[in-house]
Short mmCIF file of C-alpha atoms and ligand atoms in Angstrom, two decimals:
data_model
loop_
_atom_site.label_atom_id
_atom_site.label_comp_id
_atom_site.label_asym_id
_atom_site.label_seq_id
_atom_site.Cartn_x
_atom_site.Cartn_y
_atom_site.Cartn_z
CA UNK A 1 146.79 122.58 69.90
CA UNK A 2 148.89 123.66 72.44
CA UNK A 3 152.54 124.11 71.99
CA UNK A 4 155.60 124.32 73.88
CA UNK A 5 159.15 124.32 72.54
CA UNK A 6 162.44 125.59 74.03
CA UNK A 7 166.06 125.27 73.37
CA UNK A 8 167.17 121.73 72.33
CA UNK A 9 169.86 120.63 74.89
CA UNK A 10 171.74 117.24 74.34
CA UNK A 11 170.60 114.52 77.29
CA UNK A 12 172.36 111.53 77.04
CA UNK A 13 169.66 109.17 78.74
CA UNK A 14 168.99 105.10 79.20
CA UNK A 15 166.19 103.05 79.10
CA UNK A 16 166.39 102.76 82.47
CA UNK A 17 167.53 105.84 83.56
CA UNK A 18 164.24 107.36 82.63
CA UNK A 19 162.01 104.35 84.02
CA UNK A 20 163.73 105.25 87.24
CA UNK A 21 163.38 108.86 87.19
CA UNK A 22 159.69 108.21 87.54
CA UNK A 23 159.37 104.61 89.61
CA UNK A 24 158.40 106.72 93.09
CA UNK A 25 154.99 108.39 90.49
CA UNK A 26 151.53 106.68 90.99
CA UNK A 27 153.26 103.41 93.46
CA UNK A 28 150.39 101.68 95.46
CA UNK A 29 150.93 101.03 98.88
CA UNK A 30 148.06 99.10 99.28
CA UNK A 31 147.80 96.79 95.62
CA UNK A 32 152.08 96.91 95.38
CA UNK A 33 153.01 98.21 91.90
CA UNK A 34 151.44 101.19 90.16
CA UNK A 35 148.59 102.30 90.26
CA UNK A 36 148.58 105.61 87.45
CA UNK A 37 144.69 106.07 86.25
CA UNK A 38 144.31 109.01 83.58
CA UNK A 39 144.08 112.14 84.23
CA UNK A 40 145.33 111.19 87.89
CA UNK A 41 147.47 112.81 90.11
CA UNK A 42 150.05 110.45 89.23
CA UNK A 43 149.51 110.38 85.23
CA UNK A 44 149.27 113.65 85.14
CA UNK A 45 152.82 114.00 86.96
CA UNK A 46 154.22 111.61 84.26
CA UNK A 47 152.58 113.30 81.32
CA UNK A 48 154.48 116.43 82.65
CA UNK A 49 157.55 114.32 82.57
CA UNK A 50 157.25 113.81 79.09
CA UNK A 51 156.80 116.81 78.16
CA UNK A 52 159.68 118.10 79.92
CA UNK A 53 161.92 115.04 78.33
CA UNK A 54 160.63 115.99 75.05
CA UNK A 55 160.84 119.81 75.28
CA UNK A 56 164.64 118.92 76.59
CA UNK A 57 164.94 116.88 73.06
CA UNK A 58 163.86 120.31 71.48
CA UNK A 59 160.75 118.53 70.44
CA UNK A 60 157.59 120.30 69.72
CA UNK A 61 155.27 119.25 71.87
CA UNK A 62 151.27 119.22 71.05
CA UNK A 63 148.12 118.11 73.18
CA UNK A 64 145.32 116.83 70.60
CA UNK A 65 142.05 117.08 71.15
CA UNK A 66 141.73 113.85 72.35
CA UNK A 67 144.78 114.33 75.30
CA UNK A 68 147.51 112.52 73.49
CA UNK A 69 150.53 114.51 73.73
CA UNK A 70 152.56 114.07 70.43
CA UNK A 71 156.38 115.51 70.57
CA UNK A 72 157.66 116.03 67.28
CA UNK A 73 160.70 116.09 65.63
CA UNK A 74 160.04 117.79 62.27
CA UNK A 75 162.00 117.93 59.12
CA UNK A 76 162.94 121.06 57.39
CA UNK A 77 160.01 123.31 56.40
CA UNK A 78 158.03 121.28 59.00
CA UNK A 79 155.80 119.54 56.36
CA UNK A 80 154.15 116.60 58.57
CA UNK A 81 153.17 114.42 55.64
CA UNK A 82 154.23 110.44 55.97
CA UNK A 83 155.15 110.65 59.44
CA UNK A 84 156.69 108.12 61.41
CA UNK A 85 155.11 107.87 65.11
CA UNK A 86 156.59 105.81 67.82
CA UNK A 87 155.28 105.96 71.74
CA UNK A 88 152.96 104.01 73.88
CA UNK A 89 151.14 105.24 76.91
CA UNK A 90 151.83 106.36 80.81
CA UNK A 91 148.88 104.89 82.40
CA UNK A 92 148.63 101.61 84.30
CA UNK A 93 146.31 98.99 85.24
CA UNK A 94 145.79 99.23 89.51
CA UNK A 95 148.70 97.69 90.76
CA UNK A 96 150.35 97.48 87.37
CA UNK A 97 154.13 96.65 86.75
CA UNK A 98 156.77 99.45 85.84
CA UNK A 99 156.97 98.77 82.23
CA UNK A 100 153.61 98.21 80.76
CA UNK A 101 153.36 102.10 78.92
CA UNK A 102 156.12 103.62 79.71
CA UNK A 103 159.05 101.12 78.63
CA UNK A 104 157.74 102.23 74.73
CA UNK A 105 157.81 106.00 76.36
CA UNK A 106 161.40 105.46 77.49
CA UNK A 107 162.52 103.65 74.53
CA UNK A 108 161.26 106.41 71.90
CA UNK A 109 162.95 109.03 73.85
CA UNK A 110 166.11 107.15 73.59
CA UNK A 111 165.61 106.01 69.88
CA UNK A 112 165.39 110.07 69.70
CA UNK A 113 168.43 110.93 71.61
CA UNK A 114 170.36 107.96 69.03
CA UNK A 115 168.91 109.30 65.98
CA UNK A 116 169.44 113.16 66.99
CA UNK A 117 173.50 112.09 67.29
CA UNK A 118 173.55 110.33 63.53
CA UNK A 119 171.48 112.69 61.54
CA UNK A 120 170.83 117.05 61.99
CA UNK A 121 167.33 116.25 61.16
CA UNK A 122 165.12 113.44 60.48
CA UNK A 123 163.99 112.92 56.70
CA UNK A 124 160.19 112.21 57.13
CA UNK A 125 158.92 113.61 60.27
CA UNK A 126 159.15 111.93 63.41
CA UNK A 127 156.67 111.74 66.36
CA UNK A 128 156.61 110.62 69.59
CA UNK A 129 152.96 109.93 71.10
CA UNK A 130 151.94 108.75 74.86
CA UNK A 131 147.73 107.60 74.25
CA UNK A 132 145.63 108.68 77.49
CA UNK A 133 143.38 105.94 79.17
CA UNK A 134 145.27 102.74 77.21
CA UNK A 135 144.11 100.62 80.07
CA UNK A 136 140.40 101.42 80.26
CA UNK A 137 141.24 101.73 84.16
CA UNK A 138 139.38 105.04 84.69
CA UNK A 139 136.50 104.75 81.90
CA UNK A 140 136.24 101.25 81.76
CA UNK A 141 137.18 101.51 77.51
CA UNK A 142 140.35 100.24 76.82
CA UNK A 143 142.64 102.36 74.59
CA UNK A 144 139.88 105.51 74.64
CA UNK A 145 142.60 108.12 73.12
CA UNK A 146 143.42 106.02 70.35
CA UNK A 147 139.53 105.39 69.89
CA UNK A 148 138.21 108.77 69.51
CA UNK A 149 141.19 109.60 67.36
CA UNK A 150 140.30 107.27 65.05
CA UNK A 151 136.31 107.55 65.33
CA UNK A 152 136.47 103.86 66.67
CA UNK A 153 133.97 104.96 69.09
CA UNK A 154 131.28 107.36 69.04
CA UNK A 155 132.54 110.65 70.51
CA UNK A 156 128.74 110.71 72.70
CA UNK A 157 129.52 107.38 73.82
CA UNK A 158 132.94 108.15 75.26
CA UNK A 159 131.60 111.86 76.73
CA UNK A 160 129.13 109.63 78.85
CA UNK A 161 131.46 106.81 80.11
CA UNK A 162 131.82 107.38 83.85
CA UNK A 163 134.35 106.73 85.95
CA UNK A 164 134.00 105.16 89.72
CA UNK A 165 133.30 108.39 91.20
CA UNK A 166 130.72 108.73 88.91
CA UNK A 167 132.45 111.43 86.98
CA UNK A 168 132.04 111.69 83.34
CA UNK A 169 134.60 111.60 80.92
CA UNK A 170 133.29 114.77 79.38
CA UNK A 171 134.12 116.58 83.01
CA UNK A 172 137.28 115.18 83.44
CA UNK A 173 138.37 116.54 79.79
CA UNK A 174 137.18 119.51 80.67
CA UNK A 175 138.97 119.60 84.07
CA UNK A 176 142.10 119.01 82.03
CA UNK A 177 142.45 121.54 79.01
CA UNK A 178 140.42 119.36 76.72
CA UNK A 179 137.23 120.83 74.78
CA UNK A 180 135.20 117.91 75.05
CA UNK A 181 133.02 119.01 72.49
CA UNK A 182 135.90 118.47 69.92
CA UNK A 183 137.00 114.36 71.50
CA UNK A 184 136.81 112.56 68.59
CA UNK A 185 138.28 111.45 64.72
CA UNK A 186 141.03 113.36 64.02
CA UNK A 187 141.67 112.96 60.20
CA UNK A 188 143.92 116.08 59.79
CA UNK A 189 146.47 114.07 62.30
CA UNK A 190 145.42 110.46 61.38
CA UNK A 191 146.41 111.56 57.92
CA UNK A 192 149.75 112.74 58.89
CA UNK A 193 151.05 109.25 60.45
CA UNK A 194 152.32 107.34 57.62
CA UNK A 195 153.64 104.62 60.28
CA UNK A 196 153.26 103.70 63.85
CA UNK A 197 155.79 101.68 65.62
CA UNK A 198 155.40 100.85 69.19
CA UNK A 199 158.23 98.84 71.44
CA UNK A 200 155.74 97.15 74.48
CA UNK A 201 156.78 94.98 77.11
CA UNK A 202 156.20 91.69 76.18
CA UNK A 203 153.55 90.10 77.89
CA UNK A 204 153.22 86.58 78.55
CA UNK A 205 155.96 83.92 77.48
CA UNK A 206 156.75 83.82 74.19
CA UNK A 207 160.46 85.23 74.64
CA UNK A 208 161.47 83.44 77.27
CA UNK A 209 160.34 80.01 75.98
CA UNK A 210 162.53 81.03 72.60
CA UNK A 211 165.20 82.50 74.80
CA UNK A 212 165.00 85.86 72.66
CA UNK A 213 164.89 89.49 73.60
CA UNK A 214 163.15 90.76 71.02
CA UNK A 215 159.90 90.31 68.90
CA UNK A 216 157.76 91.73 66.41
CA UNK A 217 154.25 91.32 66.61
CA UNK A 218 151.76 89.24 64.38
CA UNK A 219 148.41 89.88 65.84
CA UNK A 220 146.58 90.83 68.43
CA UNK A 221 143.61 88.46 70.00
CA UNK A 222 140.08 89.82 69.36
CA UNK A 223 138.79 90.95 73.16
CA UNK A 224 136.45 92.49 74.62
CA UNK A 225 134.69 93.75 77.83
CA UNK A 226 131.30 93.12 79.21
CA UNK A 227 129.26 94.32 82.29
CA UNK A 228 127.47 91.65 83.92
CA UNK A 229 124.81 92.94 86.66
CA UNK A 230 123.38 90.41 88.79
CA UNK A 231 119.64 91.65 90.44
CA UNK A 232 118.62 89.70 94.01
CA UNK A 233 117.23 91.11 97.21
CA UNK A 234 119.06 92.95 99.43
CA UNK A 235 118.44 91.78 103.49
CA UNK A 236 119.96 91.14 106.45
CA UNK A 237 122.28 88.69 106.83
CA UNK A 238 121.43 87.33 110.45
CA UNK A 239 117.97 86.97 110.12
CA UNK A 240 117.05 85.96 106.49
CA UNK A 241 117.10 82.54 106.79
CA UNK A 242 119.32 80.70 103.75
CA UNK A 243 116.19 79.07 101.99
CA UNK A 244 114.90 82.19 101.39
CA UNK A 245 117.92 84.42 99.69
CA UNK A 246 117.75 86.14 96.62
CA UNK A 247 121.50 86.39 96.63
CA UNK A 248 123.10 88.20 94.07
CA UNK A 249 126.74 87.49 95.29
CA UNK A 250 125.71 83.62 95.29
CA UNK A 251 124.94 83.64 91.59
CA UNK A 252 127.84 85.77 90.51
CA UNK A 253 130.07 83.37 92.04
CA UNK A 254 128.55 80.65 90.23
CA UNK A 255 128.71 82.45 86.99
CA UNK A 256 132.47 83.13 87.90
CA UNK A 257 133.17 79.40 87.61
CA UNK A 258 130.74 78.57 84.76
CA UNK A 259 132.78 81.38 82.88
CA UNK A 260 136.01 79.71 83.87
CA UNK A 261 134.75 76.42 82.40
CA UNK A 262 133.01 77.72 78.95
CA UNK A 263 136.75 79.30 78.06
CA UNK A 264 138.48 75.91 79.14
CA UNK A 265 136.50 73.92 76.66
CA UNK A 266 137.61 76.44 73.84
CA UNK A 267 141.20 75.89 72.82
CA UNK A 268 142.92 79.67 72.90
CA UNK A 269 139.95 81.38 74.84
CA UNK A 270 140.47 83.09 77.52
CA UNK A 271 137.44 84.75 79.88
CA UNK A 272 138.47 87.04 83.10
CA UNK A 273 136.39 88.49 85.64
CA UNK A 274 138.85 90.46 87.29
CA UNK A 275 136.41 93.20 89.02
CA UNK A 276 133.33 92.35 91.00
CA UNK A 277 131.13 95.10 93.02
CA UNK A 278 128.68 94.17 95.05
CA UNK A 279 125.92 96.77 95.78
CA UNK A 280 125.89 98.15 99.11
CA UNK A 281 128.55 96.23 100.16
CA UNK A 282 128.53 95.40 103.45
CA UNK A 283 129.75 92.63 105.80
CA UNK A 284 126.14 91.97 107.39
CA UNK A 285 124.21 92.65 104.57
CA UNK A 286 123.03 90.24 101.48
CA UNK A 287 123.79 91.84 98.26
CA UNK A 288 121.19 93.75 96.44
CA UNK A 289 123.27 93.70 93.09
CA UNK A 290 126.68 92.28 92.40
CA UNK A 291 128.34 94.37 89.33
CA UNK A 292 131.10 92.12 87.75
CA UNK A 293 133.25 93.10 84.42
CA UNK A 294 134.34 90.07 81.98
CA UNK A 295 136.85 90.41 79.64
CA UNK A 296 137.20 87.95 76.31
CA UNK A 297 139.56 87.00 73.77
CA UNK A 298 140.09 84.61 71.00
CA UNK A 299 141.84 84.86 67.81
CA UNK A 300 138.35 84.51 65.97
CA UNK A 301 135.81 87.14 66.29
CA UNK A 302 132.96 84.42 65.86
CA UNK A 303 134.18 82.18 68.72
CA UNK A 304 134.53 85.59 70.85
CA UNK A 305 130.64 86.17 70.18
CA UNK A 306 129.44 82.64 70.51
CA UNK A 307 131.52 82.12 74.06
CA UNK A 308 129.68 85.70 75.23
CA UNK A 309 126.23 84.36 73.63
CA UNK A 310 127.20 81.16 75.59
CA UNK A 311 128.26 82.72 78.76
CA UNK A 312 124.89 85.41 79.06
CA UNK A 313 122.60 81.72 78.80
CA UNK A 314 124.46 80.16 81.44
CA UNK A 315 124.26 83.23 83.42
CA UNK A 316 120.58 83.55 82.96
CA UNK A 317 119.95 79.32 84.00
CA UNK A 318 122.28 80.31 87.52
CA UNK A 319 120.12 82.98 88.21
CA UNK A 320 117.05 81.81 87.62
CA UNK A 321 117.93 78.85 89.87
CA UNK A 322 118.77 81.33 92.35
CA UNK A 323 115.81 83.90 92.37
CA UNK A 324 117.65 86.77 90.81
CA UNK A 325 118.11 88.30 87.80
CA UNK A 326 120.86 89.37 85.18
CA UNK A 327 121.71 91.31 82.22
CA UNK A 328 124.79 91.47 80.09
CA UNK A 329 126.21 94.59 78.36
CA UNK A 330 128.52 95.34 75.72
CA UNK A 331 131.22 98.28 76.84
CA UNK A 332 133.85 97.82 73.91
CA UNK A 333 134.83 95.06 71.29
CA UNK A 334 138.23 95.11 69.48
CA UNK A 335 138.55 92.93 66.55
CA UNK A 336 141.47 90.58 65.97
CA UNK A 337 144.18 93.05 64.45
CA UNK A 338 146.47 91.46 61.42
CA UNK A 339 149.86 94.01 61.37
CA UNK A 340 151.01 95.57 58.48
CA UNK A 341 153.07 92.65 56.43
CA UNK A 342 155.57 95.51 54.79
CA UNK A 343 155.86 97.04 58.19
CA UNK A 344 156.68 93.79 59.71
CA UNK A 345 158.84 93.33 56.90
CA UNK A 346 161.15 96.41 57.39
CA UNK A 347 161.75 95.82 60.99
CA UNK A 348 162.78 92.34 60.42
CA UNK A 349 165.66 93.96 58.62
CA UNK A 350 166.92 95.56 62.12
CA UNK A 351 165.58 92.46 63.80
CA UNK A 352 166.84 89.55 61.98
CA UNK A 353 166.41 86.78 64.34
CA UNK A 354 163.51 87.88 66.10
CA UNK A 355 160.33 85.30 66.43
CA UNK A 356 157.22 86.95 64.82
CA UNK A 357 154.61 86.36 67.96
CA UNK A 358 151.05 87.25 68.47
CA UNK A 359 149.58 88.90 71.56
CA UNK A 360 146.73 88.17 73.89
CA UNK A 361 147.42 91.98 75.09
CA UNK A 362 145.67 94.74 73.66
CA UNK A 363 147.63 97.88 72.43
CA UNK A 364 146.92 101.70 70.86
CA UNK A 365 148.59 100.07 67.84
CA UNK A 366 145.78 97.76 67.44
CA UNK A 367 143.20 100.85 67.10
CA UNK A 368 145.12 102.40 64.89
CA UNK A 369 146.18 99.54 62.54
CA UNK A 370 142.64 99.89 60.46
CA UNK A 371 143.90 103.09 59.69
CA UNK A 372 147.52 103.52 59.26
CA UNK A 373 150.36 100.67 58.41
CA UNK A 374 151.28 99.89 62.07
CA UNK A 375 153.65 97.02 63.92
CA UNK A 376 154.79 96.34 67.21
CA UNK A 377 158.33 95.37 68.72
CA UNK A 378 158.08 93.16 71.79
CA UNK A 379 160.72 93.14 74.44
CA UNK A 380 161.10 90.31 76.60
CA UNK A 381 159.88 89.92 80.39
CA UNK A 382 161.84 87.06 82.00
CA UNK A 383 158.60 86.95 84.51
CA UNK A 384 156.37 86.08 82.27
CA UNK A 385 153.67 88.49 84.05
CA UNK A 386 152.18 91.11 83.48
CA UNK A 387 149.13 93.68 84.74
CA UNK A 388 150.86 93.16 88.07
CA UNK A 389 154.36 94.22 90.58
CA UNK A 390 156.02 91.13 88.46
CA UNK A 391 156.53 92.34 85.25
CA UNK A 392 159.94 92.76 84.78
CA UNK A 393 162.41 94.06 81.78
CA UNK A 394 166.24 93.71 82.50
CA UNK A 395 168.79 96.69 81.94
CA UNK A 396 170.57 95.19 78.59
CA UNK A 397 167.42 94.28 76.93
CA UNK A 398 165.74 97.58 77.41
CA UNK A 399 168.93 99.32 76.14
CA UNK A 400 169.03 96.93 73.03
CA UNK A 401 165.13 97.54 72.71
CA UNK A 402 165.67 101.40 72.22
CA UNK A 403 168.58 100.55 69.86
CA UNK A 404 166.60 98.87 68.18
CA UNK A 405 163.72 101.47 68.26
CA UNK A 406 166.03 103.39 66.83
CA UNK A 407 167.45 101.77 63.99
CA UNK A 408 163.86 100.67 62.41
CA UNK A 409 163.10 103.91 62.78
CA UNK A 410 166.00 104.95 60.83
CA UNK A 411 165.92 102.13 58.33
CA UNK A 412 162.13 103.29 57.50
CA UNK A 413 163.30 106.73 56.68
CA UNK A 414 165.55 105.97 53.79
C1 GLV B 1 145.61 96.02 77.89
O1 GLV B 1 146.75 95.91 78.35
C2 GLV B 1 144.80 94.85 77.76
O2 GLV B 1 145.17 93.94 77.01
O3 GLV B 1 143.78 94.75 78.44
MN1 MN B 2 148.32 96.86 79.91
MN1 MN B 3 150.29 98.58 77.43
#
């Protein structure tokens, strides 16, 4: 572990304050928004950030071995048993909004800066954590720190993912302080956290329809990803005439909209293909392979696997029909998640009126909800998006958010 304390000084920050201090990190020029991959230039910048907000805070600031940074604010004799652990994660989708990470960042800094002016020192130890690679956006797994710390995926598996430079995860660790022989289940911390609470952006519409600012989460919708790669013959596109294509990019598009139709005829699926690669990739030339990545969710795990089991036959019958080939591959699953019913319970006491809502959005506090009592605080988003420029959190409500942080997490130390 690596640590790094200093002095405590007293910042008075805001919600806001601190999302501003970093808006100009990781903006895309190109996409609009933010574009903040791990281990990027840009993460990296923000992970810094953190650490200098937390060392500020007098925290005591640790790098697991699986890169997420943990700041902690320890009670006397430093005994880390029953821990409470609040945070989220820095990294963004390409051309993410502002808030989708870092608002819980923010927030648990200020719930920190409120709690350090009520009490001299916490009485079960308190944690602040920012997860690397929540998004998947780098290594294609979604939530990877939380993963490995867990042993939710097979510390091999995650060493080989690659990213779109072809560079393995296992070389990127490497190339930033991590051992990557050690990635993996970390029971000495996992047994520490007696409670994780993380504030998230809310993602869809549930607030504004109830004209609330605040939720706590339910559940989270079963999802998972899937690489689709669609075989044909690559040729030139002036002088192959149409009858006799084998056109990958032809059958990808009809397995686009066959995917689009399977999910409408489930109530509460949803099916994205959001990425599509086509193989070389070239105006003039017809396809060789089309890589595209589809991403499902249901509240039952069953109808999750029969819509994939129904999607892979319907892609087989359009490419058959169009003279290629195609095979379907699992890259991660997550189960539907069920919070922790005491948890939930505790924080209705500092939320009183707020809705209890599910989420179609996955979240480090779904990994780690197997494993430790965990619940999540929604704040609203009067755009209704999210994964893009739009999402939006106004000034009060991320203030009262961070209040709110603050008092749970003062209500579940007595
Ligand atoms: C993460 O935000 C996800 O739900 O994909
Ligand atoms: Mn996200
Ligand atoms: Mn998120």
């Amino acid at each position: 572990m690596l640590r790094n304390t200093e002095l405590p000084q007293a910042p008075t920050a805001t919600v806001t304050g601190l999302i501003s201090e970093i808006s100009s990190t990781g903006t895309d020029n190109i996409r609009g928004g933010y574009t903040r991959p791990v281990y990027s230039t840009a993460e990296l910048d923000l992970r810094n950030w953190f650490i200098e907000q937390a060392t500020k805070r007098g925290l005591s600031v640790e790098t697991d071995r699986n890169g997420a940074i943990w700041a902690w604010w320890d009670v006397a004799g430093g005994d880390r048993t029953n821990s409470l652990v609040t945070g989220s994660h820095l990294d963004s989708v390409p051309g993410g909004g502002a808030f989708d990470g870092p608002l819980g960042v923010a927030s648990a800094l200020v719930a920190i800066d409120i709690l350090k002016a009520r009490i001299p020192t916490p009485t079960r130890p308190l944690a602040v954590v920012v997860f690397p690679e929540e998004e998947g956006s780098r290594f294609g797994v979604a939530c990877l720190g939380s993963r490995l710390m867990t042993g939710a995926i097979d510390p091999d598996k995650a060493r080989n993912l690659r990213d779109p430079d072809g560079s393995t995860f296992a070389d990127v660790a490497r190339a930033n302080g991590l051992d990557p022989r050690f990635v993996g289940r970390d029971e000495e911390l996992l047994g520490q956290i007696g409670a994780f609470v993380e504030l998230h952006v809310e993602q869809g519409r549930g607030l504004i329809d109830l004209d609330q600012p605040m939720a706590i989460a339910s559940s989270i919708l079963g999802h998972g990803r899937w690489r689709l790669s669609v075989r044909g013959q690559g040729n030139h596109a002036g002088t192959t005439l149409m009858a006799d294509r084998h056109d990958p990019m032809v059958s990808a598009s009809r397995m686009v909209v066959a995917i689009r139709d399977i999910a409408r005829s489930h109530p509460h699926a949803r099916a994205t293909v959001g990425r599509l690669q086509p193989v070389p990739g070239g105006t003039n030339v017809i396809a060789s392979r089309v890589d595209f990545w589809l991403d499902v969710r249901h509240p039952d795990d069953a109808v999750t696997a029969a819509l994939v089991e129904s999607i892979h036959g319907q892609a087989q019958r359009i490419a058959a029909e169009e003279g290629c080939g195609v095979d379907l591959r699992e890259e991660s699953l997550s189960p539907t998640v069920h919070f922790d019913t005491a948890l939930q319970k505790a924080l209705q006491l500092s939320l009183p009126e707020a809705p209890i809502l599910d989420t179609g959005a996955g979240h480090d506090a779904g990994v780690l909800s197997p494993f430790v009592p965990t619940a999540m605080i929604f704040v609203r988003n009067p755009s209704g998006v999210s994964h893009s420029p739009e999402e939006y959190v106004v000034d009060e409500d991320a203030e009262t958010g961070a209040a709110t942080l603050a008092d749970a997490l003062h209500g579940l130390m007595a």
